[in-house]
């Protein structure tokens, strides 16, 4: 079911106010020193063409993009843009990429034919494949050979230092997450992950992880408070071996670091947060205010690292660029940072104060305080 059309701008929401809102959005993303990118999903029938999307990234100084497949229109539009790209290999392609010649052909067609006019930063070999997820478990045996073959194809082109090849996981592979220092993968996924982690450590490549505090909170609101999930808790809520955790994002990421260490990744394997966001509608805890609060706080927070790895900026990709009306279930349609008509949904704010009221767009004053 398609979602309703975005509310049109009222006459009071003038071009001047749009320009001001855009300037604020641009400043917010730029303050992270380009550590923050945005995922460009295309599952909507009302989205602008790729050329306009790339222009929108440039207009708002969004310097990194996650692209889920080698869409030719998007790749051509990215030529000369300067945007750094995490390019996804669709799960449906992994089986054939277990053949080294197929991997070489894929890299030639979708990477080398565009390089260096398109600035590829990463290749993500599949997304959220799990050996214990019935929907993706049959693909799990293909992940490591496809990963190695694509890495070898990139290395054969002499680009292994410029383009890193990895996989993107979700947090359902974590079996123990509390406290963060006890983080460990599920016992039934370790044989799948261990050789992958070993390869990433050898290749000096980060693991990609999709980290959503929203799903942890909505699945367990009795034990996880909304402020803890939204970065708005006024004090430390969890102490772990002298490390204080004031937000769930840090706790989840540090539990993943601990799990990687237990699996042989050492304390040097980095994690890139390849997705993180909060839906504005469609489910429990999905309000416009909560989504705006989460994104603004996330952008500000990732500059500073976690208690386990302080002072180290966390490269993070917001999910997603647009609301995508062809996704299911309903809440999946409402993760966008922009409306399909190219205006920002939120006043993303680093300073803590509200710089702009988008009430003309939403019939409600935007607040950066969560419901307690």
Tab-separated table of C-alpha atoms in Angstrom:
chain	number	residue	atom	x	y	z
A	1	UNK	CA	0.000	0.000	0.000
A	2	UNK	CA	1.412	3.349	-1.015
A	3	UNK	CA	1.663	5.996	1.660
A	4	UNK	CA	-0.277	9.212	1.348
A	5	UNK	CA	1.243	12.087	-0.571
A	6	UNK	CA	3.503	14.419	1.426
A	7	UNK	CA	1.746	17.466	2.757
A	8	UNK	CA	2.302	20.366	0.404
A	9	UNK	CA	4.019	23.512	1.538
A	10	UNK	CA	1.693	26.206	2.829
A	11	UNK	CA	1.976	29.753	1.627
A	12	UNK	CA	3.671	30.719	4.884
A	13	UNK	CA	6.494	28.239	4.229
A	14	UNK	CA	8.266	30.584	1.850
A	15	UNK	CA	11.275	30.116	-0.364
A	16	UNK	CA	13.310	32.154	2.089
A	17	UNK	CA	12.506	29.836	4.983
A	18	UNK	CA	13.313	26.810	2.822
A	19	UNK	CA	16.711	28.282	2.064
A	20	UNK	CA	17.333	28.866	5.757
A	21	UNK	CA	16.311	25.338	6.656
A	22	UNK	CA	18.573	23.982	3.925
A	23	UNK	CA	21.512	26.021	5.194
A	24	UNK	CA	20.997	24.653	8.697
A	25	UNK	CA	20.806	21.084	7.386
A	26	UNK	CA	24.022	21.605	5.415
A	27	UNK	CA	25.877	23.009	8.401
A	28	UNK	CA	24.779	20.132	10.594
A	29	UNK	CA	26.154	17.467	8.268
A	30	UNK	CA	29.365	19.362	7.573
A	31	UNK	CA	30.269	19.692	11.263
A	32	UNK	CA	31.086	15.981	11.386
A	33	UNK	CA	33.942	16.408	8.918
A	34	UNK	CA	32.102	14.188	6.421
A	35	UNK	CA	31.886	11.288	8.872
A	36	UNK	CA	28.129	11.156	8.216
A	37	UNK	CA	26.661	9.927	4.947
A	38	UNK	CA	23.121	9.042	3.888
A	39	UNK	CA	21.800	5.830	2.327
A	40	UNK	CA	20.155	6.331	-1.063
A	41	UNK	CA	17.291	3.858	-1.306
A	42	UNK	CA	15.104	3.775	-4.395
A	43	UNK	CA	11.996	1.831	-3.346
A	44	UNK	CA	9.521	4.592	-4.123
A	45	UNK	CA	7.453	5.506	-7.176
A	46	UNK	CA	7.559	9.234	-6.431
A	47	UNK	CA	11.282	9.827	-6.011
A	48	UNK	CA	13.238	12.422	-7.983
A	49	UNK	CA	15.546	11.246	-10.783
A	50	UNK	CA	19.099	10.312	-9.862
A	51	UNK	CA	20.581	13.493	-11.316
A	52	UNK	CA	18.429	15.580	-8.982
A	53	UNK	CA	19.257	13.346	-6.013
A	54	UNK	CA	22.991	13.749	-6.569
A	55	UNK	CA	22.461	17.494	-6.902
A	56	UNK	CA	20.591	17.400	-3.578
A	57	UNK	CA	23.498	15.617	-1.875
A	58	UNK	CA	25.838	18.298	-3.180
A	59	UNK	CA	23.490	21.142	-2.277
A	60	UNK	CA	23.372	19.983	1.342
A	61	UNK	CA	27.055	19.065	1.482
A	62	UNK	CA	26.370	15.369	2.092
A	63	UNK	CA	29.737	13.906	1.206
A	64	UNK	CA	29.107	10.168	1.493
A	65	UNK	CA	26.428	7.876	0.092
A	66	UNK	CA	25.448	4.260	0.511
A	67	UNK	CA	24.069	2.932	-2.768
A	68	UNK	CA	22.470	-0.509	-2.486
A	69	UNK	CA	23.096	-1.687	-6.027
A	70	UNK	CA	25.048	-0.497	-9.076
A	71	UNK	CA	22.201	1.558	-10.500
A	72	UNK	CA	23.534	2.886	-13.782
A	73	UNK	CA	21.631	6.162	-13.616
A	74	UNK	CA	22.926	6.907	-10.138
A	75	UNK	CA	26.497	5.947	-11.012
A	76	UNK	CA	26.484	8.161	-14.079
A	77	UNK	CA	25.041	11.037	-12.049
A	78	UNK	CA	27.793	10.553	-9.460
A	79	UNK	CA	30.568	11.157	-12.003
A	80	UNK	CA	32.596	14.170	-10.941
A	81	UNK	CA	30.417	14.828	-7.889
A	82	UNK	CA	33.155	14.165	-5.323
A	83	UNK	CA	30.706	12.098	-3.250
A	84	UNK	CA	32.313	9.021	-1.695
A	85	UNK	CA	30.253	5.894	-2.326
A	86	UNK	CA	29.613	2.651	-0.479
A	87	UNK	CA	28.427	0.474	-3.373
A	88	UNK	CA	26.295	-2.537	-2.555
A	89	UNK	CA	26.302	-5.909	-4.237
A	90	UNK	CA	22.701	-7.200	-4.076
A	91	UNK	CA	22.198	-10.452	-2.198
A	92	UNK	CA	20.815	-11.975	-5.390
A	93	UNK	CA	24.220	-11.592	-7.081
A	94	UNK	CA	26.314	-13.348	-4.451
A	95	UNK	CA	25.989	-16.908	-5.719
A	96	UNK	CA	27.394	-16.098	-9.141
A	97	UNK	CA	30.213	-14.049	-7.601
A	98	UNK	CA	31.573	-17.210	-5.990
A	99	UNK	CA	33.044	-17.675	-9.479
A	100	UNK	CA	36.216	-15.531	-9.645
A	101	UNK	CA	35.677	-14.599	-13.298
A	102	UNK	CA	32.163	-13.375	-12.528
A	103	UNK	CA	33.548	-11.272	-9.660
A	104	UNK	CA	36.157	-9.786	-11.985
A	105	UNK	CA	33.460	-8.946	-14.526
A	106	UNK	CA	31.233	-7.374	-11.847
A	107	UNK	CA	34.050	-5.165	-10.588
A	108	UNK	CA	35.048	-4.182	-14.128
A	109	UNK	CA	31.492	-3.284	-15.161
A	110	UNK	CA	30.300	-1.544	-12.004
A	111	UNK	CA	33.474	-0.113	-10.457
A	112	UNK	CA	36.403	0.192	-12.835
A	113	UNK	CA	34.272	1.538	-15.674
A	114	UNK	CA	33.346	4.490	-13.432
A	115	UNK	CA	36.599	4.934	-11.476
A	116	UNK	CA	38.017	7.477	-10.694
A	117	UNK	CA	35.206	9.784	-11.853
A	118	UNK	CA	33.069	8.071	-9.225
A	119	UNK	CA	34.827	7.971	-5.855
A	120	UNK	CA	34.138	4.489	-4.572
A	121	UNK	CA	35.074	4.154	-0.899
A	122	UNK	CA	33.631	0.739	-0.089
A	123	UNK	CA	31.954	-2.255	-1.668
A	124	UNK	CA	29.379	-3.982	0.544
A	125	UNK	CA	29.088	-7.644	-0.399
A	126	UNK	CA	25.462	-8.364	0.445
A	127	UNK	CA	23.300	-6.938	3.202
A	128	UNK	CA	22.111	-8.539	6.439
A	129	UNK	CA	22.668	-12.159	5.447
A	130	UNK	CA	22.409	-14.554	8.374
A	131	UNK	CA	22.892	-18.310	8.513
A	132	UNK	CA	20.010	-18.512	11.020
A	133	UNK	CA	17.548	-16.248	9.186
A	134	UNK	CA	15.248	-18.404	7.095
A	135	UNK	CA	14.990	-15.782	4.396
A	136	UNK	CA	18.736	-15.418	3.818
A	137	UNK	CA	20.308	-18.543	5.325
A	138	UNK	CA	20.642	-20.259	1.937
A	139	UNK	CA	22.915	-17.410	0.796
A	140	UNK	CA	25.287	-17.615	3.772
A	141	UNK	CA	27.704	-20.096	2.127
A	142	UNK	CA	28.221	-17.640	-0.756
A	143	UNK	CA	29.261	-14.644	1.333
A	144	UNK	CA	32.898	-15.487	2.123
A	145	UNK	CA	33.878	-16.688	-1.378
A	146	UNK	CA	32.125	-13.699	-2.979
A	147	UNK	CA	33.845	-11.357	-0.500
A	148	UNK	CA	37.271	-12.824	-1.254
A	149	UNK	CA	36.721	-12.846	-5.029
A	150	UNK	CA	35.588	-9.218	-5.124
A	151	UNK	CA	38.506	-8.233	-2.886
A	152	UNK	CA	40.899	-10.040	-5.241
A	153	UNK	CA	39.374	-8.286	-8.250
A	154	UNK	CA	39.837	-4.899	-6.594
A	155	UNK	CA	43.389	-5.837	-5.594
A	156	UNK	CA	44.186	-6.949	-9.138
A	157	UNK	CA	43.300	-3.420	-10.242
A	158	UNK	CA	45.675	-2.009	-7.606
A	159	UNK	CA	42.846	-0.325	-5.708
A	160	UNK	CA	42.770	-2.330	-2.473
A	161	UNK	CA	43.983	0.674	-0.469
A	162	UNK	CA	41.394	3.039	-1.964
A	163	UNK	CA	38.343	0.739	-2.114
A	164	UNK	CA	37.666	-1.509	0.861
A	165	UNK	CA	35.488	-4.604	0.447
A	166	UNK	CA	33.373	-5.856	3.353
A	167	UNK	CA	29.938	-7.168	4.357
A	168	UNK	CA	27.024	-5.515	6.166
A	169	UNK	CA	25.461	-7.322	9.128
A	170	UNK	CA	22.591	-6.530	11.438
A	171	UNK	CA	22.631	-6.817	15.209
A	172	UNK	CA	20.528	-9.988	15.343
A	173	UNK	CA	23.830	-11.882	15.027
A	174	UNK	CA	24.766	-10.701	18.532
A	175	UNK	CA	23.824	-13.247	21.172
A	176	UNK	CA	25.028	-11.378	24.262
A	177	UNK	CA	24.893	-7.590	24.283
A	178	UNK	CA	24.684	-6.709	27.973
A	179	UNK	CA	26.866	-5.507	29.479
A	180	UNK	CA	28.782	-4.240	26.414
A	181	UNK	CA	32.066	-5.764	27.604
A	182	UNK	CA	30.400	-9.194	27.493
A	183	UNK	CA	29.286	-8.752	23.883
A	184	UNK	CA	29.438	-11.980	21.892
A	185	UNK	CA	27.997	-13.354	18.681
A	186	UNK	CA	25.416	-16.132	18.761
A	187	UNK	CA	26.982	-19.540	18.995
A	188	UNK	CA	25.239	-20.683	15.832
A	189	UNK	CA	26.738	-17.909	13.683
A	190	UNK	CA	30.361	-17.990	14.816
A	191	UNK	CA	31.456	-20.570	12.222
A	192	UNK	CA	29.976	-18.301	9.538
A	193	UNK	CA	31.504	-15.085	10.858
A	194	UNK	CA	34.921	-16.213	12.088
A	195	UNK	CA	36.561	-16.644	8.658
A	196	UNK	CA	34.937	-13.415	7.442
A	197	UNK	CA	36.311	-11.504	10.424
A	198	UNK	CA	39.703	-13.109	9.813
A	199	UNK	CA	39.678	-11.930	6.208
A	200	UNK	CA	38.648	-8.390	7.181
A	201	UNK	CA	41.457	-8.222	9.734
A	202	UNK	CA	43.927	-9.439	7.087
A	203	UNK	CA	42.658	-6.908	4.541
A	204	UNK	CA	42.553	-4.079	7.128
A	205	UNK	CA	38.927	-3.471	6.232
A	206	UNK	CA	36.135	-2.406	8.616
A	207	UNK	CA	33.026	-4.446	9.206
A	208	UNK	CA	29.762	-2.737	8.212
A	209	UNK	CA	26.947	-2.913	10.774
A	210	UNK	CA	23.349	-1.712	10.615
A	211	UNK	CA	22.623	-0.421	14.120
A	212	UNK	CA	19.115	0.707	15.064
A	213	UNK	CA	18.351	1.656	18.636
A	214	UNK	CA	14.728	2.022	17.509
A	215	UNK	CA	14.212	-1.713	17.056
A	216	UNK	CA	15.846	-2.531	20.389
A	217	UNK	CA	13.673	0.050	22.143
A	218	UNK	CA	10.409	-0.857	20.396
A	219	UNK	CA	11.007	-4.544	21.061
A	220	UNK	CA	11.707	-4.036	24.775
A	221	UNK	CA	10.315	-0.706	26.019
A	222	UNK	CA	9.995	-1.979	29.586
A	223	UNK	CA	13.751	-2.352	29.983
A	224	UNK	CA	15.011	0.268	27.504
A	225	UNK	CA	13.911	3.837	28.075
A	226	UNK	CA	13.144	6.193	25.225
A	227	UNK	CA	15.718	8.801	26.376
A	228	UNK	CA	18.412	6.090	26.439
A	229	UNK	CA	17.525	5.181	22.832
A	230	UNK	CA	17.335	8.813	21.649
A	231	UNK	CA	20.603	10.086	23.206
A	232	UNK	CA	18.555	12.300	25.592
A	233	UNK	CA	19.216	10.571	28.907
A	234	UNK	CA	20.533	13.232	31.306
A	235	UNK	CA	22.907	10.835	33.067
A	236	UNK	CA	24.736	7.536	32.763
A	237	UNK	CA	22.323	4.598	32.931
A	238	UNK	CA	24.739	1.679	32.580
A	239	UNK	CA	28.143	1.229	34.174
A	240	UNK	CA	30.387	-1.491	32.802
A	241	UNK	CA	33.928	-1.983	34.097
A	242	UNK	CA	34.298	1.728	34.769
A	243	UNK	CA	32.773	2.782	31.452
A	244	UNK	CA	29.591	4.815	31.638
A	245	UNK	CA	26.860	4.479	29.011
A	246	UNK	CA	24.425	7.334	28.571
A	247	UNK	CA	22.902	6.055	25.319
A	248	UNK	CA	21.980	2.763	23.712
A	249	UNK	CA	23.861	3.407	20.463
A	250	UNK	CA	27.228	3.359	22.249
A	251	UNK	CA	26.266	0.253	24.196
A	252	UNK	CA	25.267	-1.603	21.029
A	253	UNK	CA	28.388	-0.588	19.129
A	254	UNK	CA	30.690	-1.478	22.018
A	255	UNK	CA	28.995	-4.865	22.403
A	256	UNK	CA	29.814	-5.454	18.732
A	257	UNK	CA	33.434	-4.433	19.296
A	258	UNK	CA	33.604	-6.914	22.190
A	259	UNK	CA	32.069	-9.649	20.046
A	260	UNK	CA	34.605	-9.022	17.293
A	261	UNK	CA	37.462	-9.215	19.785
A	262	UNK	CA	36.149	-12.564	21.028
A	263	UNK	CA	36.003	-13.829	17.454
A	264	UNK	CA	39.621	-12.962	16.735
A	265	UNK	CA	39.186	-9.482	15.317
A	266	UNK	CA	41.506	-7.985	17.911
A	267	UNK	CA	40.991	-4.451	19.130
A	268	UNK	CA	41.924	-2.846	15.811
A	269	UNK	CA	39.092	-4.001	13.531
A	270	UNK	CA	36.913	-0.961	12.905
A	271	UNK	CA	33.152	-0.820	12.449
A	272	UNK	CA	31.397	1.469	9.990
A	273	UNK	CA	27.773	2.035	10.938
A	274	UNK	CA	26.284	1.356	7.531
A	275	UNK	CA	22.710	2.177	8.567
A	276	UNK	CA	21.089	3.941	11.488
A	277	UNK	CA	17.839	5.824	11.724
A	278	UNK	CA	14.407	6.170	13.309
A	279	UNK	CA	11.029	6.049	11.526
A	280	UNK	CA	8.698	9.009	11.904
A	281	UNK	CA	5.459	6.990	11.616
A	282	UNK	CA	4.078	3.500	11.242
A	283	UNK	CA	4.880	1.785	14.535
A	284	UNK	CA	5.424	1.995	18.277
A	285	UNK	CA	7.467	5.059	19.261
A	286	UNK	CA	7.490	6.369	15.689
A	287	UNK	CA	6.822	10.061	15.973
A	288	UNK	CA	8.161	12.943	13.960
A	289	UNK	CA	9.738	14.407	17.096
A	290	UNK	CA	11.461	11.149	18.050
A	291	UNK	CA	12.877	10.666	14.559
A	292	UNK	CA	14.195	14.224	14.358
A	293	UNK	CA	15.655	13.992	17.831
A	294	UNK	CA	17.427	10.740	17.056
A	295	UNK	CA	18.968	11.944	13.815
A	296	UNK	CA	20.127	15.290	15.156
A	297	UNK	CA	21.696	13.663	18.200
A	298	UNK	CA	23.255	10.870	16.146
A	299	UNK	CA	24.957	13.338	13.802
A	300	UNK	CA	26.368	15.257	16.725
A	301	UNK	CA	27.326	12.189	18.742
A	302	UNK	CA	29.312	10.171	16.220
A	303	UNK	CA	32.106	12.739	16.154
A	304	UNK	CA	33.317	11.563	19.545
A	305	UNK	CA	33.502	7.775	19.671
A	306	UNK	CA	32.233	5.317	22.288
A	307	UNK	CA	33.313	4.574	25.867
A	308	UNK	CA	35.273	1.561	24.596
A	309	UNK	CA	36.922	3.558	21.804
A	310	UNK	CA	36.753	7.201	22.872
A	311	UNK	CA	37.881	10.081	20.715
A	312	UNK	CA	37.546	8.097	17.485
A	313	UNK	CA	34.876	9.410	15.109
A	314	UNK	CA	32.353	6.793	13.992
A	315	UNK	CA	31.728	6.767	10.264
A	316	UNK	CA	27.951	6.527	10.025
A	317	UNK	CA	25.327	6.384	7.287
A	318	UNK	CA	21.838	7.662	8.044
A	319	UNK	CA	19.011	5.520	6.783
A	320	UNK	CA	17.644	6.922	4.542
A	321	UNK	CA	17.615	9.803	2.085
A	322	UNK	CA	13.882	9.640	1.328
A	323	UNK	CA	10.657	8.171	2.586
A	324	UNK	CA	10.157	5.165	0.288
A	325	UNK	CA	6.481	4.425	-0.313
A	326	UNK	CA	6.953	0.969	-1.826
A	327	UNK	CA	8.600	-0.582	1.220
A	328	UNK	CA	6.902	-2.900	3.697
A	329	UNK	CA	5.896	-2.989	6.516
A	330	UNK	CA	4.399	0.467	6.968
A	331	UNK	CA	7.088	1.876	9.285
A	332	UNK	CA	9.740	1.114	6.645
A	333	UNK	CA	8.186	3.861	4.516
A	334	UNK	CA	9.029	6.605	7.007
A	335	UNK	CA	12.799	6.629	7.565
A	336	UNK	CA	13.606	9.476	5.185
A	337	UNK	CA	15.634	12.542	6.090
A	338	UNK	CA	14.051	14.223	3.047
A	339	UNK	CA	10.625	14.187	1.482
A	340	UNK	CA	10.391	12.914	-2.110
A	341	UNK	CA	9.822	16.529	-3.183
A	342	UNK	CA	13.375	17.211	-1.957
A	343	UNK	CA	12.766	19.281	1.193
A	344	UNK	CA	14.367	18.200	4.494
A	345	UNK	CA	12.001	16.674	7.028
A	346	UNK	CA	13.947	17.811	10.097
A	347	UNK	CA	15.977	20.630	11.516
A	348	UNK	CA	19.097	18.609	12.253
A	349	UNK	CA	20.732	20.489	15.092
A	350	UNK	CA	24.214	20.215	16.634
A	351	UNK	CA	23.942	23.016	19.167
A	352	UNK	CA	21.166	21.675	21.365
A	353	UNK	CA	18.850	24.641	20.774
A	354	UNK	CA	16.021	24.733	18.257
A	355	UNK	CA	17.078	26.944	15.375
A	356	UNK	CA	13.949	26.621	13.262
A	357	UNK	CA	10.303	25.709	13.683
A	358	UNK	CA	8.981	23.622	10.792
A	359	UNK	CA	5.430	23.859	12.154
A	360	UNK	CA	4.036	25.082	8.851
A	361	UNK	CA	5.043	21.740	7.376
A	362	UNK	CA	3.807	19.506	10.191
A	363	UNK	CA	1.102	21.438	12.087
A	364	UNK	CA	3.167	20.875	15.210
A	365	UNK	CA	6.156	22.520	16.800
A	366	UNK	CA	9.278	20.434	16.435
A	367	UNK	CA	10.754	19.630	19.809
A	368	UNK	CA	14.132	18.082	20.461
A	369	UNK	CA	12.964	16.677	23.809
A	370	UNK	CA	11.726	13.134	23.940
A	371	UNK	CA	8.640	11.973	25.785
A	372	UNK	CA	9.731	10.606	29.117
